[in-house]
Amino acid sequence: MKNDKFTFVNDIESDIVDQAGIIETKEEIKSEQSEQNYISEDERSKRIEVIKMGIIMVMISAGLFVFTLIWQDDTSLMGICNALWLIVIMEFFIGWMMLMNNMSILSPFIFGAKTFAKILVGKRMDSDYYTYVKMKEEHPIPRYYYRICFIGSFITAIPATVLLFLVRQ
């Protein structure tokens, strides 16, 4: 296109160039939007894993809730409150143990117990303590496992607390 100050209204050449520029910009915008909406396979598989873990946690909690009600042979508000508090404590404890395992706080006790058990059987440990700790650091439990446990326990603590206040009145 010419750099003239004035152009003709019916200039066919300038219309074609402008339309091509508009089409290119629309295609660029579409490609930028598709890049923003695209989720990588790793992130997608991680999201699916988190959803699966959440569903499994809800199913375990429901099973533990029913088991506790059957064990107590009580379906009053106090029995339901006790079942909910047991779920809160169990979920929090499981999440806490996974977190402590990742921080290698329990590694001396676990390694010592494994070594003692293998000595009683008459076998030797495959690795020393340093290698055991390094292996734990290289292959930790994923964070979302214990985060789901903590979140589930805090969510379950809300109705448990409300029921506790209702029962006490």
Short mmCIF file of C-alpha atoms in Angstrom, two decimals, residues 94-110 129 132-143 146-147 150:
data_model
loop_
_atom_site.label_atom_id
_atom_site.label_comp_id
_atom_site.label_asym_id
_atom_site.label_seq_id
_atom_site.Cartn_x
_atom_site.Cartn_y
_atom_site.Cartn_z
CA ILE A 94 -3.42 -39.77 58.17
CA GLY A 95 -2.51 -36.40 56.60
CA TRP A 96 -0.20 -35.59 59.51
CA MET A 97 1.63 -38.91 59.20
CA MET A 98 2.14 -38.36 55.44
CA LEU A 99 3.49 -34.86 56.13
CA MET A 100 5.86 -36.15 58.82
CA ASN A 101 7.02 -38.89 56.44
CA ASN A 102 7.87 -36.27 53.79
CA MET A 103 9.82 -34.21 56.33
CA SER A 104 11.80 -37.33 57.37
CA ILE A 105 10.94 -36.78 61.02
CA LEU A 106 9.90 -40.39 61.53
CA SER A 107 12.70 -41.87 59.42
CA PRO A 108 14.94 -42.92 62.35
CA PHE A 109 12.07 -44.77 64.02
CA ILE A 110 10.86 -46.44 60.83
CA TYR A 129 20.28 -45.05 56.89
CA TYR A 132 17.18 -44.60 53.05
CA VAL A 133 16.74 -40.90 53.89
CA LYS A 134 18.00 -39.78 50.46
CA MET A 135 15.54 -42.16 48.79
CA LYS A 136 12.72 -40.61 50.87
CA GLU A 137 13.81 -37.13 49.82
CA GLU A 138 13.96 -38.08 46.14
CA HIS A 139 10.58 -39.84 46.11
CA PRO A 140 8.30 -37.98 48.55
CA ILE A 141 4.57 -38.49 48.90
CA PRO A 142 2.83 -35.94 46.64
CA ARG A 143 1.64 -32.86 48.51
CA TYR A 146 -1.95 -34.88 52.66
CA ARG A 147 -3.52 -31.58 51.62
CA PHE A 150 -6.27 -31.87 55.89
#
